[in-house]
PDB file of C-alpha atoms in Angstrom:
ATOM      1  CA  MET X   1      25.588  -1.436  32.113  1.00 50.00           C
ATOM      2  CA  PRO X   2      23.888   0.989  30.761  1.00 49.00           C
ATOM      3  CA  SER X   3      26.468   3.231  29.328  1.00 50.00           C
ATOM      4  CA  LYS X   4      26.407   7.105  30.378  1.00 48.00           C
ATOM      5  CA  MET X   5      24.423   8.221  27.236  1.00 46.00           C
ATOM      6  CA  SER X   6      21.661   5.823  27.484  1.00 45.00           C
ATOM      7  CA  GLY X   7      21.524   6.693  31.452  1.00 47.00           C
ATOM      8  CA  LEU X   8      20.460  10.371  30.302  1.00 41.00           C
ATOM      9  CA  MET X   9      18.302   9.432  27.529  1.00 45.00           C
ATOM     10  CA  LEU X  10      16.074   7.234  30.595  1.00 40.00           C
ATOM     11  CA  ALA X  11      16.422  10.147  33.017  1.00 45.00           C
ATOM     12  CA  GLY X  12      14.971  12.428  30.319  1.00 43.00           C
ATOM     13  CA  ILE X  13      11.915  10.464  29.150  1.00 41.00           C
ATOM     14  CA  ALA X  14      10.825   9.878  33.082  1.00 44.00           C
ATOM     15  CA  ALA X  15      11.336  13.170  33.914  1.00 43.00           C
ATOM     16  CA  TYR X  16       9.893  15.370  30.237  1.00 42.00           C
ATOM     17  CA  GLY X  17       8.034  12.817  28.902  1.00 46.00           C
ATOM     18  CA  THR X  18       7.957  10.895  25.368  1.00 42.00           C
ATOM     19  CA  SER X  19       6.434  14.060  23.551  1.00 43.00           C
ATOM     20  CA  THR X  20       9.160  16.293  24.926  1.00 43.00           C
ATOM     21  CA  VAL X  21      12.001  13.848  24.349  1.00 38.00           C
ATOM     22  CA  TYR X  22      11.404  13.125  21.071  1.00 41.00           C
ATOM     23  CA  THR X  23      11.072  16.336  19.766  1.00 42.00           C
ATOM     24  CA  ALA X  24      14.421  16.704  21.477  1.00 41.00           C
ATOM     25  CA  PHE X  25      15.624  14.053  19.857  1.00 38.00           C
ATOM     26  CA  THR X  26      14.670  15.218  16.599  1.00 43.00           C
ATOM     27  CA  ALA X  27      16.043  18.095  16.639  1.00 43.00           C
ATOM     28  CA  VAL X  28      19.433  16.914  17.990  1.00 38.00           C
ATOM     29  CA  GLY X  29      19.472  13.960  15.566  1.00 40.00           C
ATOM     30  CA  GLY X  30      18.187  16.477  12.440  1.00 45.00           C
ATOM     31  CA  GLY X  31      21.509  18.307  13.161  1.00 44.00           C
ATOM     32  CA  LEU X  32      24.028  15.536  13.308  1.00 36.00           C
ATOM     33  CA  ALA X  33      22.744  13.935  10.729  1.00 42.00           C
ATOM     34  CA  GLY X  34      23.672  16.555   8.242  1.00 44.00           C
ATOM     35  CA  LEU X  35      26.895  15.801   9.128  1.00 37.00           C
ATOM     36  CA  SER X  36      26.543  12.343   7.908  1.00 40.00           C
ATOM     37  CA  THR X  37      24.561  10.127   4.989  1.00 40.00           C
ATOM     38  CA  GLY X  38      20.960   9.656   5.659  1.00 42.00           C
ATOM     39  CA  ARG X  39      18.146   9.422   4.146  1.00 42.00           C
ATOM     40  CA  SER X  40      14.842  11.270   4.802  1.00 38.00           C
ATOM     41  CA  VAL X  41      11.392   9.163   5.572  1.00 37.00           C
ATOM     42  CA  SER X  42       7.927  10.179   5.809  1.00 39.00           C
ATOM     43  CA  ASN X  43       5.329   8.843   8.735  1.00 42.00           C
ATOM     44  CA  ARG X  44       2.355  10.060   7.628  1.00 40.00           C
ATOM     45  CA  GLY X  45      -0.619   9.944   9.972  1.00 41.00           C
ATOM     46  CA  THR X  46      -4.442  10.377   9.496  1.00 40.00           C
ATOM     47  CA  SER X  47      -6.233  12.596  11.321  1.00 39.00           C
ATOM     48  CA  SER X  48     -10.420  12.919  10.507  1.00 39.00           C
ATOM     49  CA  SER X  49     -12.534  12.256   7.537  1.00 39.00           C
ATOM     50  CA  SER X  50     -12.500  16.206   7.110  1.00 39.00           C
ATOM     51  CA  GLN X  51      -8.633  16.681   7.467  1.00 40.00           C
ATOM     52  CA  GLN X  52      -4.988  14.734   6.840  1.00 39.00           C
ATOM     53  CA  SER X  53      -1.626  15.759   8.084  1.00 38.00           C
ATOM     54  CA  SER X  54       1.913  14.500   7.337  1.00 38.00           C
ATOM     55  CA  ARG X  55       5.006  14.966   8.728  1.00 39.00           C
ATOM     56  CA  SER X  56       8.461  14.095   7.235  1.00 37.00           C
ATOM     57  CA  GLU X  57      10.883  12.655  10.082  1.00 37.00           C
ATOM     58  CA  PRO X  58      14.656  12.317   9.420  1.00 35.00           C
ATOM     59  CA  SER X  59      16.187   9.084   9.102  1.00 37.00           C
ATOM     60  CA  PHE X  60      19.683   9.191  10.915  1.00 29.00           C
ATOM     61  CA  GLY X  61      22.824   7.984   9.299  1.00 39.00           C
ATOM     62  CA  THR X  62      25.550   5.591  10.765  1.00 39.00           C
ATOM     63  CA  SER X  63      28.723   6.999  10.671  1.00 41.00           C
ATOM     64  CA  THR X  64      29.077   8.230  13.985  1.00 35.00           C
ATOM     65  CA  THR X  65      27.941   6.259  17.546  1.00 38.00           C
ATOM     66  CA  GLY X  66      26.047   9.474  18.523  1.00 41.00           C
ATOM     67  CA  VAL X  67      23.849   9.741  15.488  1.00 35.00           C
ATOM     68  CA  CYS X  68      22.991   6.199  15.971  1.00 36.00           C
ATOM     69  CA  VAL X  69      21.415   6.235  19.267  1.00 37.00           C
ATOM     70  CA  LEU X  70      19.693   9.220  18.474  1.00 35.00           C
ATOM     71  CA  GLY X  71      18.586   8.113  15.595  1.00 40.00           C
ATOM     72  CA  ALA X  72      17.588   4.883  17.335  1.00 39.00           C
ATOM     73  CA  ALA X  73      15.696   6.709  19.975  1.00 41.00           C
ATOM     74  CA  ALA X  74      13.717   9.265  17.963  1.00 39.00           C
ATOM     75  CA  ALA X  75      12.810   6.015  15.354  1.00 40.00           C
ATOM     76  CA  ALA X  76      11.068   4.275  18.526  1.00 42.00           C
ATOM     77  CA  LEU X  77       9.281   7.380  19.139  1.00 39.00           C
ATOM     78  CA  GLY X  78       7.657   7.503  16.079  1.00 40.00           C
ATOM     79  CA  VAL X  79       6.475   4.571  16.190  1.00 37.00           C
ATOM     80  CA  ALA X  80       4.523   4.836  18.927  1.00 40.00           C
ATOM     81  CA  ALA X  81       3.439   8.260  17.992  1.00 40.00           C
ATOM     82  CA  GLY X  82       2.566   6.831  14.545  1.00 39.00           C
ATOM     83  CA  ARG X  83       0.216   4.221  16.210  1.00 38.00           C
ATOM     84  CA  ARG X  84      -1.454   6.655  18.715  1.00 39.00           C
ATOM     85  CA  SER X  85      -2.537   8.590  15.743  1.00 35.00           C
ATOM     86  CA  SER X  86      -3.324   6.475  13.284  1.00 34.00           C
ATOM     87  CA  GLY X  87      -6.559   7.455  11.383  1.00 33.00           C
ATOM     88  CA  ARG X  88      -9.578   5.478   9.686  1.00 35.00           C
ATOM     89  CA  GLN X  89      -9.125   2.153   7.630  1.00 36.00           C
ATOM     90  CA  GLY X  90     -10.981   3.758   5.171  1.00 40.00           C
ATOM     91  CA  GLU X  91     -10.586   7.667   4.132  1.00 43.00           C
ATOM     92  CA  VAL X  92     -13.012   9.378   2.392  1.00 45.00           C
ATOM     93  CA  SER X  93     -12.564  10.455  -0.656  1.00 47.00           C
ATOM     94  CA  ARG X  94     -13.933  14.117  -0.523  1.00 48.00           C
ATOM     95  CA  ALA X  95     -14.466  16.810  -3.515  1.00 49.00           C
ATOM     96  CA  ALA X  96     -13.945  20.164  -3.248  1.00 52.00           C
ATOM     97  CA  ASN X  97     -17.918  21.026  -3.440  1.00 59.00           C
ATOM     98  CA  PRO X  98     -19.463  17.695  -2.714  1.00 77.00           C
ATOM     99  CA  ARG X  99     -22.740  17.280  -4.045  1.00 89.00           C
ATOM    100  CA  LYS X 100     -26.026  15.122  -3.502  1.00 92.00           C
ATOM    101  CA  PHE X 101     -26.651  11.552  -4.849  1.00 94.00           C
ATOM    102  CA  ASN X 102     -29.018  13.375  -7.940  1.00 94.00           C
ATOM    103  CA  GLU X 103     -26.178  15.887  -9.138  1.00 94.00           C
ATOM    104  CA  GLN X 104     -22.987  13.211  -8.195  1.00 94.00           C
ATOM    105  CA  LEU X 105     -24.721   9.833 -10.373  1.00 95.00           C
ATOM    106  CA  PRO X 106     -24.986  11.647 -13.539  1.00 95.00           C
ATOM    107  CA  CYS X 107     -21.211  13.254 -13.522  1.00 93.00           C
ATOM    108  CA  SER X 108     -19.208  10.606 -15.545  1.00 92.00           C
ATOM    109  CA  SER X 109     -16.932  13.187 -16.731  1.00 90.00           C
ATOM    110  CA  GLY X 110     -15.326  16.539 -14.886  1.00 89.00           C
ATOM    111  CA  PRO X 111     -14.141  17.129 -11.477  1.00 87.00           C
ATOM    112  CA  PHE X 112     -16.736  14.986 -10.336  1.00 89.00           C
ATOM    113  CA  SER X 113     -16.186  12.234 -11.730  1.00 93.00           C
ATOM    114  CA  VAL X 114     -15.408   8.712  -9.849  1.00 92.00           C
ATOM    115  CA  THR X 115     -12.788   6.429 -10.743  1.00 91.00           C
ATOM    116  CA  VAL X 116     -12.423   2.997 -10.546  1.00 89.00           C
ATOM    117  CA  GLY X 117      -8.991   1.665 -10.478  1.00 80.00           C
ATOM    118  CA  LYS X 118      -8.061   1.308 -14.581  1.00 82.00           C
ATOM    119  CA  ALA X 119     -11.527   1.211 -15.497  1.00 75.00           C
ATOM    120  CA  GLY X 120     -11.879   4.966 -15.863  1.00 84.00           C
ATOM    121  CA  PRO X 121     -14.576   7.277 -14.843  1.00 91.00           C
ATOM    122  CA  SER X 122     -18.069   5.229 -13.834  1.00 94.00           C
ATOM    123  CA  SER X 123     -21.123   5.906 -15.476  1.00 96.00           C
ATOM    124  CA  PHE X 124     -24.528   5.583 -13.558  1.00 97.00           C
ATOM    125  CA  SER X 125     -26.717   6.008 -16.384  1.00 97.00           C
ATOM    126  CA  ILE X 126     -29.002   2.118 -15.940  1.00 97.00           C
ATOM    127  CA  LEU X 127     -29.034   3.154 -11.882  1.00 97.00           C
ATOM    128  CA  ILE X 128     -30.296   6.407 -12.817  1.00 97.00           C
ATOM    129  CA  ALA X 129     -32.870   5.352 -14.769  1.00 97.00           C
ATOM    130  CA  GLY X 130     -34.130   2.678 -12.405  1.00 97.00           C
ATOM    131  CA  LEU X 131     -33.873   5.196  -9.554  1.00 96.00           C
ATOM    132  CA  GLU X 132     -36.184   7.715 -11.620  1.00 96.00           C
ATOM    133  CA  LYS X 133     -38.520   4.684 -12.978  1.00 95.00           C
ATOM    134  CA  ALA X 134     -38.727   3.560  -8.874  1.00 94.00           C
ATOM    135  CA  GLY X 135     -39.623   6.979  -7.933  1.00 94.00           C
ATOM    136  CA  LEU X 136     -36.728   7.255  -5.569  1.00 93.00           C
ATOM    137  CA  THR X 137     -34.775   9.714  -6.736  1.00 93.00           C
ATOM    138  CA  SER X 138     -36.714  12.239  -4.452  1.00 91.00           C
ATOM    139  CA  ALA X 139     -35.889  10.177  -1.180  1.00 89.00           C
ATOM    140  CA  LEU X 140     -31.988  10.764  -2.420  1.00 92.00           C
ATOM    141  CA  ASP X 141     -32.984  14.360  -2.703  1.00 91.00           C
ATOM    142  CA  GLY X 142     -33.050  14.226   0.976  1.00 90.00           C
ATOM    143  CA  ASP X 143     -30.906  15.964   4.239  1.00 90.00           C
ATOM    144  CA  GLY X 144     -29.540  12.441   4.695  1.00 90.00           C
ATOM    145  CA  PRO X 145     -26.996  11.027   5.376  1.00 95.00           C
ATOM    146  CA  PHE X 146     -27.693   7.888   3.282  1.00 95.00           C
ATOM    147  CA  THR X 147     -24.811   5.113   2.366  1.00 97.00           C
ATOM    148  CA  LEU X 148     -25.299   4.328  -1.096  1.00 97.00           C
ATOM    149  CA  PHE X 149     -23.809   0.927  -2.461  1.00 98.00           C
ATOM    150  CA  ALA X 150     -23.921   2.186  -6.694  1.00 98.00           C
ATOM    151  CA  PRO X 151     -23.605  -0.573  -8.727  1.00 97.00           C
ATOM    152  CA  ASP X 152     -21.776   1.356 -11.705  1.00 96.00           C
ATOM    153  CA  ASP X 153     -23.060   0.533 -15.707  1.00 96.00           C
ATOM    154  CA  LYS X 154     -20.124  -1.892 -15.800  1.00 95.00           C
ATOM    155  CA  ALA X 155     -21.935  -3.610 -12.401  1.00 95.00           C
ATOM    156  CA  PHE X 156     -25.230  -3.981 -14.315  1.00 96.00           C
ATOM    157  CA  GLU X 157     -23.310  -5.454 -17.664  1.00 93.00           C
ATOM    158  CA  ALA X 158     -21.445  -8.015 -15.643  1.00 91.00           C
ATOM    159  CA  ALA X 159     -24.891  -9.107 -13.753  1.00 92.00           C
ATOM    160  CA  GLY X 160     -26.160  -9.628 -17.269  1.00 92.00           C
ATOM    161  CA  LEU X 161     -28.591  -6.737 -16.775  1.00 93.00           C
ATOM    162  CA  THR X 162     -29.452  -4.752 -19.728  1.00 94.00           C
ATOM    163  CA  ALA X 163     -31.077  -1.177 -18.941  1.00 95.00           C
ATOM    164  CA  GLU X 164     -34.549  -2.278 -20.410  1.00 96.00           C
ATOM    165  CA  ALA X 165     -34.012  -5.211 -18.256  1.00 95.00           C
ATOM    166  CA  VAL X 166     -33.656  -3.357 -15.483  1.00 95.00           C
ATOM    167  CA  LEU X 167     -36.607  -1.260 -16.241  1.00 96.00           C
ATOM    168  CA  ALA X 168     -38.498  -4.439 -16.715  1.00 96.00           C
ATOM    169  CA  HIS X 169     -37.942  -6.153 -13.369  1.00 94.00           C
ATOM    170  CA  PRO X 170     -40.675  -6.619 -11.715  1.00 94.00           C
ATOM    171  CA  ASP X 171     -38.756  -6.514  -8.529  1.00 95.00           C
ATOM    172  CA  LEU X 172     -36.805  -3.344  -8.970  1.00 96.00           C
ATOM    173  CA  VAL X 173     -37.678  -1.052  -6.120  1.00 96.00           C
ATOM    174  CA  THR X 174     -37.231  -3.723  -3.868  1.00 96.00           C
ATOM    175  CA  ILE X 175     -34.061  -4.494  -5.774  1.00 96.00           C
ATOM    176  CA  LEU X 176     -33.006  -0.668  -5.965  1.00 97.00           C
ATOM    177  CA  LYS X 177     -34.067  -0.148  -2.392  1.00 97.00           C
ATOM    178  CA  MET X 178     -31.608  -2.559  -1.243  1.00 97.00           C
ATOM    179  CA  HIS X 179     -28.628  -0.462  -2.377  1.00 97.00           C
ATOM    180  CA  VAL X 180     -29.414   2.373  -0.009  1.00 96.00           C
ATOM    181  CA  LEU X 181     -28.680   2.134   3.588  1.00 94.00           C
ATOM    182  CA  PRO X 182     -29.948   4.921   6.183  1.00 94.00           C
ATOM    183  CA  GLY X 183     -27.219   6.817   8.078  1.00 94.00           C
ATOM    184  CA  ALA X 184     -23.255   6.741   7.090  1.00 94.00           C
ATOM    185  CA  ILE X 185     -21.529   3.499   7.000  1.00 95.00           C
ATOM    186  CA  VAL X 186     -17.498   4.129   5.977  1.00 96.00           C
ATOM    187  CA  ALA X 187     -14.944   1.435   5.234  1.00 96.00           C
ATOM    188  CA  LYS X 188     -13.881   1.625   8.840  1.00 94.00           C
ATOM    189  CA  GLY X 189     -17.045  -0.028   9.524  1.00 93.00           C
ATOM    190  CA  PHE X 190     -17.001  -2.845   6.862  1.00 96.00           C
ATOM    191  CA  LYS X 191     -17.153  -6.637   8.507  1.00 95.00           C
ATOM    192  CA  ASN X 192     -18.814  -9.925   8.604  1.00 97.00           C
ATOM    193  CA  GLN X 193     -22.590  -8.946   9.427  1.00 96.00           C
ATOM    194  CA  THR X 194     -25.797  -7.881   8.177  1.00 96.00           C
ATOM    195  CA  VAL X 195     -27.037  -4.617   7.106  1.00 96.00           C
ATOM    196  CA  GLU X 196     -30.838  -3.249   6.945  1.00 96.00           C
ATOM    197  CA  THR X 197     -31.016  -1.582   3.725  1.00 96.00           C
ATOM    198  CA  LEU X 198     -34.565  -0.332   2.944  1.00 95.00           C
ATOM    199  CA  GLY X 199     -35.202  -2.809   0.877  1.00 96.00           C
ATOM    200  CA  GLY X 200     -34.519  -5.602   3.461  1.00 95.00           C
ATOM    201  CA  PRO X 201     -31.349  -7.095   4.954  1.00 97.00           C
ATOM    202  CA  VAL X 202     -27.784  -7.564   2.599  1.00 97.00           C
ATOM    203  CA  THR X 203     -25.102  -9.596   4.086  1.00 97.00           C
ATOM    204  CA  MET X 204     -21.728  -7.641   4.076  1.00 97.00           C
ATOM    205  CA  ARG X 205     -18.756 -10.055   4.587  1.00 96.00           C
ATOM    206  CA  LYS X 206     -14.875  -9.726   4.061  1.00 94.00           C
ATOM    207  CA  GLY X 207     -13.372 -12.071   1.415  1.00 88.00           C
ATOM    208  CA  VAL X 208     -10.351 -13.013  -0.594  1.00 89.00           C
ATOM    209  CA  LYS X 209     -12.121 -10.525  -3.505  1.00 87.00           C
ATOM    210  CA  GLY X 210     -12.406  -7.656  -0.995  1.00 94.00           C
ATOM    211  CA  VAL X 211     -15.863  -6.611   1.052  1.00 97.00           C
ATOM    212  CA  MET X 212     -18.733  -8.143  -0.507  1.00 96.00           C
ATOM    213  CA  MET X 213     -22.423  -7.362  -0.401  1.00 97.00           C
ATOM    214  CA  ASN X 214     -24.298 -10.642  -0.798  1.00 96.00           C
ATOM    215  CA  LYS X 215     -22.409 -11.434  -4.159  1.00 93.00           C
ATOM    216  CA  ALA X 216     -21.608  -7.775  -5.545  1.00 96.00           C
ATOM    217  CA  VAL X 217     -18.259  -6.221  -4.557  1.00 96.00           C
ATOM    218  CA  ILE X 218     -17.438  -3.047  -3.364  1.00 97.00           C
ATOM    219  CA  ASN X 219     -14.812  -1.621  -6.194  1.00 95.00           C
ATOM    220  CA  LYS X 220     -14.549   1.728  -4.127  1.00 95.00           C
ATOM    221  CA  ALA X 221     -15.553   2.804  -1.123  1.00 96.00           C
ATOM    222  CA  ASP X 222     -15.948   6.431   0.888  1.00 95.00           C
ATOM    223  CA  VAL X 223     -16.988   8.368  -1.747  1.00 94.00           C
ATOM    224  CA  GLU X 224     -17.942  11.506  -0.404  1.00 93.00           C
ATOM    225  CA  ILE X 225     -21.152  13.057  -0.974  1.00 94.00           C
ATOM    226  CA  ALA X 226     -23.249  15.917   0.847  1.00 94.00           C
ATOM    227  CA  ASN X 227     -25.885  13.801   2.203  1.00 94.00           C
ATOM    228  CA  GLY X 228     -24.106  10.768   2.808  1.00 95.00           C
ATOM    229  CA  ILE X 229     -21.633   8.295   1.255  1.00 96.00           C
ATOM    230  CA  MET X 230     -21.638   6.255  -1.925  1.00 96.00           C
ATOM    231  CA  HIS X 231     -19.522   3.012  -2.241  1.00 97.00           C
ATOM    232  CA  ILE X 232     -19.513   1.516  -6.171  1.00 97.00           C
ATOM    233  CA  LEU X 233     -19.927  -1.924  -6.559  1.00 97.00           C
ATOM    234  CA  GLY X 234     -18.785  -3.992  -9.322  1.00 95.00           C
ATOM    235  CA  GLY X 235     -22.142  -6.230  -9.534  1.00 96.00           C
ATOM    236  CA  VAL X 236     -25.853  -5.335  -8.225  1.00 97.00           C
ATOM    237  CA  ILE X 237     -26.930  -6.740  -5.002  1.00 97.00           C
ATOM    238  CA  LEU X 238     -30.181  -9.346  -5.413  1.00 92.00           C
ATOM    239  CA  PRO X 239     -32.225 -10.611  -3.224  1.00 85.00           C
TER     240      PRO X 239
END
């Protein structure tokens, strides 16, 4: 048979709804928690690509039965609320004043530089030279939105492509167009699929190494640009 306290809790949930009861449990439980040994845990929920919010909620102690009951109820309701408010799989990395692609790519240092893991800030000198040679820089100045799969200099080196080899490549224009996708696709949209780039179809697939574009892995996703999204590659997309 349910205890008197459990009956009151269920009646409260039915009468006022989970959000109201959650608030009440949090307030009462927070007061009781001050009388016992507890710890704080943080449940962070993601709202949208333009903002983030976090909420710290008490984890109640175990010195009294009342604290245990209220703590369990608040924790259960907190999990449900967290699931409802869970955000995108890939959160966009936002700069204070995002720049267009042609302004962002030269930033290998300073506040607009992009760091990939422990490798330090990425530089895109080979990609920039290739875009200029192919006459594609003006296209990236448009309003967009565009998605740019951007190999950094280390990616070109890993593919055995020096700046001279890239600029002399007979398929330079096609190869670079295969790194540009009309429209913005963020990490939330990454799945096993074929995407139609400006240079033709490219296979996107998820594997043990991460998300691959043909054979080039995405090392850093969702870098916000003023006219689109940039994903930094560890390789070069080739036909």
